[in-house]
JSON list of C-alpha atoms in Angstrom, two decimals:
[
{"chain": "A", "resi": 900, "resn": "UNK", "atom": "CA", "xyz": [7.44, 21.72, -60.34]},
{"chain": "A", "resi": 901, "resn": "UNK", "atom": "CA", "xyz": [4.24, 22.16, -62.01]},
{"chain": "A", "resi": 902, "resn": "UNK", "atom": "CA", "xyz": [2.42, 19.25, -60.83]},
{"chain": "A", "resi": 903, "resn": "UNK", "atom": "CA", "xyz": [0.95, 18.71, -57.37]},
{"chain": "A", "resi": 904, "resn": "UNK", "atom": "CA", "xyz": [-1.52, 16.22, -56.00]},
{"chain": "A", "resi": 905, "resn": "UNK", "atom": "CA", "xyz": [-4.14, 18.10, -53.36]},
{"chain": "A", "resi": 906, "resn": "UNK", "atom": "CA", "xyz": [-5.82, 16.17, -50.23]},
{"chain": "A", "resi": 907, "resn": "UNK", "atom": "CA", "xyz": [-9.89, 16.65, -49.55]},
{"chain": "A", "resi": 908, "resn": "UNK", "atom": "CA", "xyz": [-9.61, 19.81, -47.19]},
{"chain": "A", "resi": 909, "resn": "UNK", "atom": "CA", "xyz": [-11.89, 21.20, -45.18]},
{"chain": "A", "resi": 910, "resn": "UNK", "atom": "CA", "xyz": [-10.63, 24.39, -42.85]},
{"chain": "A", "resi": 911, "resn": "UNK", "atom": "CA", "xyz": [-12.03, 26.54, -41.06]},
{"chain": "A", "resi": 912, "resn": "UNK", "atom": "CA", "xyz": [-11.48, 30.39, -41.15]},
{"chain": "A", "resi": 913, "resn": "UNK", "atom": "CA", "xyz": [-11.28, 32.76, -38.09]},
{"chain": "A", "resi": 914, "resn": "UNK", "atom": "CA", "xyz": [-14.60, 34.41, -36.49]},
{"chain": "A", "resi": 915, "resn": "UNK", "atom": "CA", "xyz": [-16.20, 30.70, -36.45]},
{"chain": "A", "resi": 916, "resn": "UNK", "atom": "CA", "xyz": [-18.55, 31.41, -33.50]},
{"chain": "A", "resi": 917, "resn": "UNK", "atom": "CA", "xyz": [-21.54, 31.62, -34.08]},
{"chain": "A", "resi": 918, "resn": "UNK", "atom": "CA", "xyz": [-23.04, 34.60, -34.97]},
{"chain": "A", "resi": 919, "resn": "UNK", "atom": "CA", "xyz": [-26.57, 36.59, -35.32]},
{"chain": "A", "resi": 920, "resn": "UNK", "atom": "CA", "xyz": [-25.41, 38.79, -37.60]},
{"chain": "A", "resi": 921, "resn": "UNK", "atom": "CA", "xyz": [-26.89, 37.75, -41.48]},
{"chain": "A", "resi": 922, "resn": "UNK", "atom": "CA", "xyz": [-23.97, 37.83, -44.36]},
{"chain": "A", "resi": 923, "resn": "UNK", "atom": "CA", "xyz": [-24.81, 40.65, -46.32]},
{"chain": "A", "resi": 924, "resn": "UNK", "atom": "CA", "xyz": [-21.73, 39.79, -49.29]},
{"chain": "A", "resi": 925, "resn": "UNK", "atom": "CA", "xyz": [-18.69, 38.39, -49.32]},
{"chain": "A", "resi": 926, "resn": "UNK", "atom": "CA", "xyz": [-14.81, 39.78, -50.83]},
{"chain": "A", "resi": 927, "resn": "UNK", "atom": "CA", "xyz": [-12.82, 37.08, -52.47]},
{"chain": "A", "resi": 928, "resn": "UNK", "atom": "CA", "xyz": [-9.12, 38.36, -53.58]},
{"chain": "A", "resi": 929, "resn": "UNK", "atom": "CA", "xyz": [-7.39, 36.53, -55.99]},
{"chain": "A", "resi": 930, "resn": "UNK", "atom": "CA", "xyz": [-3.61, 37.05, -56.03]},
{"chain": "A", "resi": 931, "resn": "UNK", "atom": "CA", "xyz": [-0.73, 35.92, -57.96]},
{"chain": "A", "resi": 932, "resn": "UNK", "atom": "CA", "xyz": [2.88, 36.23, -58.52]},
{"chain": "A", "resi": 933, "resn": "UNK", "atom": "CA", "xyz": [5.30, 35.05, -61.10]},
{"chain": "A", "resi": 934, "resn": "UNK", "atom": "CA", "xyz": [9.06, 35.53, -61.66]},
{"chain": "A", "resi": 935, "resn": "UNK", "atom": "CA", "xyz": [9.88, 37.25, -65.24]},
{"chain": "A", "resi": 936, "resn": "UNK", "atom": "CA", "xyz": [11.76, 34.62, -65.98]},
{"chain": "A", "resi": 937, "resn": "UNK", "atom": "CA", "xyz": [8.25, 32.10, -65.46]},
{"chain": "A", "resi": 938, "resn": "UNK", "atom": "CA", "xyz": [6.29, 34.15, -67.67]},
{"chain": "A", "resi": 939, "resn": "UNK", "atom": "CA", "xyz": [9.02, 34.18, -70.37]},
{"chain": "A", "resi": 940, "resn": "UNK", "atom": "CA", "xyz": [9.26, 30.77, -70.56]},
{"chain": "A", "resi": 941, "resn": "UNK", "atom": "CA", "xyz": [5.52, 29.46, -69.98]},
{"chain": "A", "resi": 942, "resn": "UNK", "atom": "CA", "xyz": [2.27, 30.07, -71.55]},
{"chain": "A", "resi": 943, "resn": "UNK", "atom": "CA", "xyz": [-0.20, 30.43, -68.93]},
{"chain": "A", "resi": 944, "resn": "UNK", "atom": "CA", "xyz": [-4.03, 31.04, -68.59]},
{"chain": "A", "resi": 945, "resn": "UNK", "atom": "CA", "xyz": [-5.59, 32.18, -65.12]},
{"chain": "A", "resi": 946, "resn": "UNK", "atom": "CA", "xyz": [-9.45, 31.24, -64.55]},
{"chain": "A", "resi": 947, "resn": "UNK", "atom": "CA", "xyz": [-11.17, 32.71, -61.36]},
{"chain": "A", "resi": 948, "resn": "UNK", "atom": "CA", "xyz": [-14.82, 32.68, -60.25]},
{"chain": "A", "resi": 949, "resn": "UNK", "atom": "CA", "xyz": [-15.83, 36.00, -60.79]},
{"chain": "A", "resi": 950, "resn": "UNK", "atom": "CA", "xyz": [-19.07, 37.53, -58.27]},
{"chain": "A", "resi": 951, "resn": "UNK", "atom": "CA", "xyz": [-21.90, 36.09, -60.73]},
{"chain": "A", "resi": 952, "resn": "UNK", "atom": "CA", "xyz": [-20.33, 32.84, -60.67]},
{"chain": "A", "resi": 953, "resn": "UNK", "atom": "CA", "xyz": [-19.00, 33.04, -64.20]},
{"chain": "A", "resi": 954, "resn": "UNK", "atom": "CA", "xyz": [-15.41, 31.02, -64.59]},
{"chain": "A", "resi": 955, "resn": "UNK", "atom": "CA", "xyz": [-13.54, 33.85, -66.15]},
{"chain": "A", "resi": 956, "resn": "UNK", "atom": "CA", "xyz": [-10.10, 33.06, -68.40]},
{"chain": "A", "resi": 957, "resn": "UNK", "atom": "CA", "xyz": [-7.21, 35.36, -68.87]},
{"chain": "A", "resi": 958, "resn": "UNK", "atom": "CA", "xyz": [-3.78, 34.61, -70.08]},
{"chain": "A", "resi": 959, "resn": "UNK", "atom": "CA", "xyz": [-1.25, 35.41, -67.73]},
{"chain": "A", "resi": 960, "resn": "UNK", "atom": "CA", "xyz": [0.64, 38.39, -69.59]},
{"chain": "A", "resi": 961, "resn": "UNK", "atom": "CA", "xyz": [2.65, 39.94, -66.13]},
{"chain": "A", "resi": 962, "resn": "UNK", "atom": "CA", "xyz": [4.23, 39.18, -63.22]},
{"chain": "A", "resi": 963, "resn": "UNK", "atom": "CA", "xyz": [1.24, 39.86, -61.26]},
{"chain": "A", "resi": 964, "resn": "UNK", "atom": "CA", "xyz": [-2.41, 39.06, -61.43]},
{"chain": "A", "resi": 965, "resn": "UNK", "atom": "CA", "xyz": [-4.87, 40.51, -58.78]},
{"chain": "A", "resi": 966, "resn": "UNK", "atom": "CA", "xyz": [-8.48, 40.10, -58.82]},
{"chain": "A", "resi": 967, "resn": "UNK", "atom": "CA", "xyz": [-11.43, 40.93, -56.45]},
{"chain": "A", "resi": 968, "resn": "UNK", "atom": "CA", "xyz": [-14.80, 39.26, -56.45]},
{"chain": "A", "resi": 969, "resn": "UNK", "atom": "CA", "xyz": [-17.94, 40.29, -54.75]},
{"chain": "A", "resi": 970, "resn": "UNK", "atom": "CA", "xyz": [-20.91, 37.32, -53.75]},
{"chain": "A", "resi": 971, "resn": "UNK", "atom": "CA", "xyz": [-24.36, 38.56, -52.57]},
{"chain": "A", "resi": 972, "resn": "UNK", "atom": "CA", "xyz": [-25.72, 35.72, -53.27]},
{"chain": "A", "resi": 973, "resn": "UNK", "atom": "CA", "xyz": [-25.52, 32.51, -51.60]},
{"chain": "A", "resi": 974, "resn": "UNK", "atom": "CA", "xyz": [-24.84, 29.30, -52.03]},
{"chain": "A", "resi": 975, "resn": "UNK", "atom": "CA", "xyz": [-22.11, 30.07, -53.97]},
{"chain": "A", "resi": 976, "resn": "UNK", "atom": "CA", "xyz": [-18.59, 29.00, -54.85]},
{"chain": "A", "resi": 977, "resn": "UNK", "atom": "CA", "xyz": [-15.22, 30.75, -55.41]},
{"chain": "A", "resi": 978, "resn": "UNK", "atom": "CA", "xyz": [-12.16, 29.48, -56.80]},
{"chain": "A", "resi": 979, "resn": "UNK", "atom": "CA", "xyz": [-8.70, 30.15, -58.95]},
{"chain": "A", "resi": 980, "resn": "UNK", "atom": "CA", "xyz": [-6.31, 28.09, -60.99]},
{"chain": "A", "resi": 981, "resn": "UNK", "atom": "CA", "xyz": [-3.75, 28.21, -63.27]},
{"chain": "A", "resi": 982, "resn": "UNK", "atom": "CA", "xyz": [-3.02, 26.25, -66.43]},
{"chain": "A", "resi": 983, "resn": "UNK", "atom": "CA", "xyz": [0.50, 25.78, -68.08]},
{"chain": "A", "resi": 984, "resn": "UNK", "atom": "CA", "xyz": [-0.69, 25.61, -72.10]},
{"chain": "A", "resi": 985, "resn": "UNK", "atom": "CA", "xyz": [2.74, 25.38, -73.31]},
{"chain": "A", "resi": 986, "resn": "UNK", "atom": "CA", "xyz": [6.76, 25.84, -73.19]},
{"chain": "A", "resi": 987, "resn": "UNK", "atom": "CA", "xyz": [7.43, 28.83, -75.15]},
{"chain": "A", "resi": 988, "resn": "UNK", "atom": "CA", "xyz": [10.40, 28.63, -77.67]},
{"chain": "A", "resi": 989, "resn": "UNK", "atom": "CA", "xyz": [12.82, 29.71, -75.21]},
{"chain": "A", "resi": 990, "resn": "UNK", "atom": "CA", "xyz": [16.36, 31.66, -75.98]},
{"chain": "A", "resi": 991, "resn": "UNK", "atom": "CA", "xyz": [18.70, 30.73, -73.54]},
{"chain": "A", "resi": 992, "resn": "UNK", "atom": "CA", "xyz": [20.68, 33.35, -72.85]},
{"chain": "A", "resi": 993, "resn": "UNK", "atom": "CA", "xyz": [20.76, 33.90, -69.03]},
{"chain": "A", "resi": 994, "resn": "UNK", "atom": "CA", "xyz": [23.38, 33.50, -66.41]},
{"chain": "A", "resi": 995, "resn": "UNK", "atom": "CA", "xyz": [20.32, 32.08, -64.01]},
{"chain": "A", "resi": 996, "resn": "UNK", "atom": "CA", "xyz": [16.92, 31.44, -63.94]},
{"chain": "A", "resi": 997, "resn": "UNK", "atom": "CA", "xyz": [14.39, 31.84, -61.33]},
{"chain": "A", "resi": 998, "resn": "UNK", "atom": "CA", "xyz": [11.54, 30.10, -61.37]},
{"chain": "A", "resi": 999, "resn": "UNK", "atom": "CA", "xyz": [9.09, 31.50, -58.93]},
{"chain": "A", "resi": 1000, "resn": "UNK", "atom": "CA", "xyz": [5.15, 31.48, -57.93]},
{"chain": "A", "resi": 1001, "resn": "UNK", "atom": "CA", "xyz": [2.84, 32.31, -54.96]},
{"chain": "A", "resi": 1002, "resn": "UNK", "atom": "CA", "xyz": [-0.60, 32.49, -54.90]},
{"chain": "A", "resi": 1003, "resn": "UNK", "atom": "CA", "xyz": [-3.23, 33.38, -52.09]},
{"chain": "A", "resi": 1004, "resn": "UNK", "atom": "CA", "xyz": [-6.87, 33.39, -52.58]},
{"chain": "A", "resi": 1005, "resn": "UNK", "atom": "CA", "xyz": [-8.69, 35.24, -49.34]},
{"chain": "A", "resi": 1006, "resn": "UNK", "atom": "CA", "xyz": [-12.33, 35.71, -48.21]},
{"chain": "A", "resi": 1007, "resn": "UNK", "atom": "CA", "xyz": [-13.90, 37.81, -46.09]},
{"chain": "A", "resi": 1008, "resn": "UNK", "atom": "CA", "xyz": [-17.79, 38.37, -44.98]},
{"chain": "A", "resi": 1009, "resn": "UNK", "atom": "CA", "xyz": [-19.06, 41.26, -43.76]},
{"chain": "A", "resi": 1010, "resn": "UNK", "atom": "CA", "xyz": [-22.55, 42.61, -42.39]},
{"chain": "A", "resi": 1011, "resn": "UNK", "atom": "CA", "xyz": [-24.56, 44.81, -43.89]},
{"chain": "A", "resi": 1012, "resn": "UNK", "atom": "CA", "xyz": [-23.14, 47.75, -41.69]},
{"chain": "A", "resi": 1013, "resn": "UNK", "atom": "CA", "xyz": [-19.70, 46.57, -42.89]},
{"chain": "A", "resi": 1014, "resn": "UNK", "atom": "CA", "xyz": [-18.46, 44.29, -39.88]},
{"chain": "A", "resi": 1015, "resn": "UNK", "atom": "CA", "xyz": [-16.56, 41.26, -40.30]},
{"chain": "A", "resi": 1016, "resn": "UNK", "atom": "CA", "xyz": [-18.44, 37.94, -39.51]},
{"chain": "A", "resi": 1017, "resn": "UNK", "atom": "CA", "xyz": [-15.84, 35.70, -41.07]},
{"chain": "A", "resi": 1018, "resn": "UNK", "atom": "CA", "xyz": [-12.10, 36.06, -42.13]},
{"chain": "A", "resi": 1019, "resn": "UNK", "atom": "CA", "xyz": [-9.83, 33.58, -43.81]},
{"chain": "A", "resi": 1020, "resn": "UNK", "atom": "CA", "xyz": [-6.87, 35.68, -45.08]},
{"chain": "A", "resi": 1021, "resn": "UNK", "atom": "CA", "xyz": [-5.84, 32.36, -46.98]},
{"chain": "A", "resi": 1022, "resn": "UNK", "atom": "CA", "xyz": [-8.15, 30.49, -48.11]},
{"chain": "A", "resi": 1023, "resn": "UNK", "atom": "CA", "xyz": [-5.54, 28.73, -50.37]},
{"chain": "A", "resi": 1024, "resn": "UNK", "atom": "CA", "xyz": [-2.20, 29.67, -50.38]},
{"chain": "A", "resi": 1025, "resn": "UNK", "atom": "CA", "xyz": [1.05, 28.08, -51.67]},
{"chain": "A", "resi": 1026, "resn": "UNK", "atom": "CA", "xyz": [4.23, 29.00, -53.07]},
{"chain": "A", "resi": 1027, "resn": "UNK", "atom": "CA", "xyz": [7.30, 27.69, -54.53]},
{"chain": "A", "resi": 1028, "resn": "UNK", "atom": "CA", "xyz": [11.27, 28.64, -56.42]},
{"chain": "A", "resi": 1029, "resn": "UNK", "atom": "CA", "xyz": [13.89, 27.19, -58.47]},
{"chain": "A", "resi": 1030, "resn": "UNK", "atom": "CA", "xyz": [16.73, 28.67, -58.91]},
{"chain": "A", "resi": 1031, "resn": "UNK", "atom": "CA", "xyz": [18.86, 27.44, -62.04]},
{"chain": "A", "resi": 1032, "resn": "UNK", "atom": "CA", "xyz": [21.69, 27.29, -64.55]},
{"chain": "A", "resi": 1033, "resn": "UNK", "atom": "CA", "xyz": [21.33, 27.24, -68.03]},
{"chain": "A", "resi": 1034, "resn": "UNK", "atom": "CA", "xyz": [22.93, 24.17, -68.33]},
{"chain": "A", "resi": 1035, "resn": "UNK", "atom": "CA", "xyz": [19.98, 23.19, -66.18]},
{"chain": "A", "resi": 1036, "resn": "UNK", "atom": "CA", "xyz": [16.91, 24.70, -68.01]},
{"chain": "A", "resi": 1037, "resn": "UNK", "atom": "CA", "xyz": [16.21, 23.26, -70.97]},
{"chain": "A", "resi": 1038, "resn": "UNK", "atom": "CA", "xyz": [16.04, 19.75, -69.41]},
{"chain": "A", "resi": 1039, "resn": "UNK", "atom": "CA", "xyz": [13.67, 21.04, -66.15]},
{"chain": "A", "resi": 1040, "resn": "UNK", "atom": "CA", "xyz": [11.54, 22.53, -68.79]},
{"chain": "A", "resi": 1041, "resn": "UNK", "atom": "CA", "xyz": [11.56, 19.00, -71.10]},
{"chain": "A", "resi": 1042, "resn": "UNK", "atom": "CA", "xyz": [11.33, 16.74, -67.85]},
{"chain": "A", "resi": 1043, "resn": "UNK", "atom": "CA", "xyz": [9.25, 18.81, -65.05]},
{"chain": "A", "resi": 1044, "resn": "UNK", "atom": "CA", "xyz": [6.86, 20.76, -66.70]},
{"chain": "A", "resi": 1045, "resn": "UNK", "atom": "CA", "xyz": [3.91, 19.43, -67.47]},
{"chain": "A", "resi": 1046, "resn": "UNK", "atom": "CA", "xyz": [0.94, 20.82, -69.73]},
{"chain": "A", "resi": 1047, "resn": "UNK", "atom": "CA", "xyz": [-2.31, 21.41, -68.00]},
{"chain": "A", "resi": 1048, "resn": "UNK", "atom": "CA", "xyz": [-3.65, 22.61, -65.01]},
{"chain": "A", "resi": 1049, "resn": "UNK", "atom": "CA", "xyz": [-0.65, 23.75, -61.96]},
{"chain": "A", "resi": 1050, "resn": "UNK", "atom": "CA", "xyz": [-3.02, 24.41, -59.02]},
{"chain": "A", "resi": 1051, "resn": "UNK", "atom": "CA", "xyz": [-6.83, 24.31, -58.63]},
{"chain": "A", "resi": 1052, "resn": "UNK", "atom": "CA", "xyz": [-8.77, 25.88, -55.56]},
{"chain": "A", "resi": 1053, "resn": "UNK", "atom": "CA", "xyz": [-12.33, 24.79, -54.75]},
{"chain": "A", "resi": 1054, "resn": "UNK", "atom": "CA", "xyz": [-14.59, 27.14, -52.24]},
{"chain": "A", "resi": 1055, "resn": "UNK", "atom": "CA", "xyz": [-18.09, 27.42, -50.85]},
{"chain": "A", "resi": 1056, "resn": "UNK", "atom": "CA", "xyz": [-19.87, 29.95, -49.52]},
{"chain": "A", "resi": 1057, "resn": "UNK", "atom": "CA", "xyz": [-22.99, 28.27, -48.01]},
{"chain": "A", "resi": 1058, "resn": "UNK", "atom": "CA", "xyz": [-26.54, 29.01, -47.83]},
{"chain": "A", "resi": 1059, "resn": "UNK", "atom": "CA", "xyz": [-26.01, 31.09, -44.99]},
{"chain": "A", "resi": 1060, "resn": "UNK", "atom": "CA", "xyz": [-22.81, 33.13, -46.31]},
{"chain": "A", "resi": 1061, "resn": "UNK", "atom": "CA", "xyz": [-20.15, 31.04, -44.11]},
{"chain": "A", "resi": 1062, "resn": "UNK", "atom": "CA", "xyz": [-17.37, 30.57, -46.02]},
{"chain": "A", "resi": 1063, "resn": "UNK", "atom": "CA", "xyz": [-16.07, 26.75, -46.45]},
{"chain": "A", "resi": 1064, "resn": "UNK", "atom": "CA", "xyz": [-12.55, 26.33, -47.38]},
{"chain": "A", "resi": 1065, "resn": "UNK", "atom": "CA", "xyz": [-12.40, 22.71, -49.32]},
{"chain": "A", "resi": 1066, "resn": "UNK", "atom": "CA", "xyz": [-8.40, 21.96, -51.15]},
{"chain": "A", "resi": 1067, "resn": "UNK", "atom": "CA", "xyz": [-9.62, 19.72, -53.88]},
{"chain": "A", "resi": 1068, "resn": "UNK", "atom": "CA", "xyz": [-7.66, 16.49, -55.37]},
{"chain": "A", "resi": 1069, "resn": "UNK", "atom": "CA", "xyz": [-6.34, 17.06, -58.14]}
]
């Protein structure tokens, strides 16, 4: 479940032609979702590149994280993860558990009169469930979860503000 092995990546996003127009900033949306019964049972930290290109840390406390970012200036890179720092001490005292994540990370450029040059409405997107029994639980937890980092996405905006999609290896 919470381990994943990534291929180099490089996609391209939509509006690719080229264009005269000159990138004026660029939106980045960070999103994530989490079952209640995830964020019960995990202790998780979210870090995202914010629009100074500071790596900012937060510990996931919801079932939702959402997160804008703003480049003006380029080159510059974006990117989001998510870290598993620990099993909580879990009380097992469910009929089911469902285990449950998606993320999407987006980009967009836009001109100084607001027009799109370049949209990639996922950047990075995944998303998985598990679904189980509590006779199930405590030995996915001991077996499948593993400390450290879940998912790790890359991003660079180029000198030019063209947005490069790269999936890192993890």
């Amino acid at each position: 479940m919470l381990s994943a092995l990534f291929c180099l990546i490089v996609a391209s996003c939509g509006n690719d032609e080229p264009t005269s127009a000159k990138v004026a900033r660029v939106e980045v949306n960070y999103s994530l979702d989490l079952s209640s019964d995830l964020v019960n049972l995990l202790d998780m930290t979210i870090s995202y590149v914010d629009g100074n290109g500071t790596t900012r840390k937060t510990p996931v406390v919801g079932t939702s994280f959402y997160e804008k970012a703003t480049f003006t200036s380029f080159p510059s890179e974006f990117g989001f993860s998510l870290s598993v720092n620990s099993v909580k001490e879990p009380i097992f005292d469910a009929e089911k558990y469902q285990l449950k994540l998606s993320y999407n990370v987006s980009a967009v450029s836009y001109d100084d009169d607001g027009n799109v040059i370049q949209d990639c409405p996922s950047a990075r997107a995944n998303s998985f469930t598990y679904n189980l029994t509590p006779d199930k639980i405590a030995d996915f937890l001991k077996n499948e979860v593993e400390i450290g980092q879940y998912f790790a996405t890359s991003n660079d905006i180029d000198k030019n503000g063209k947005i490069i999609v790269v999936i890192e290896p993890m």
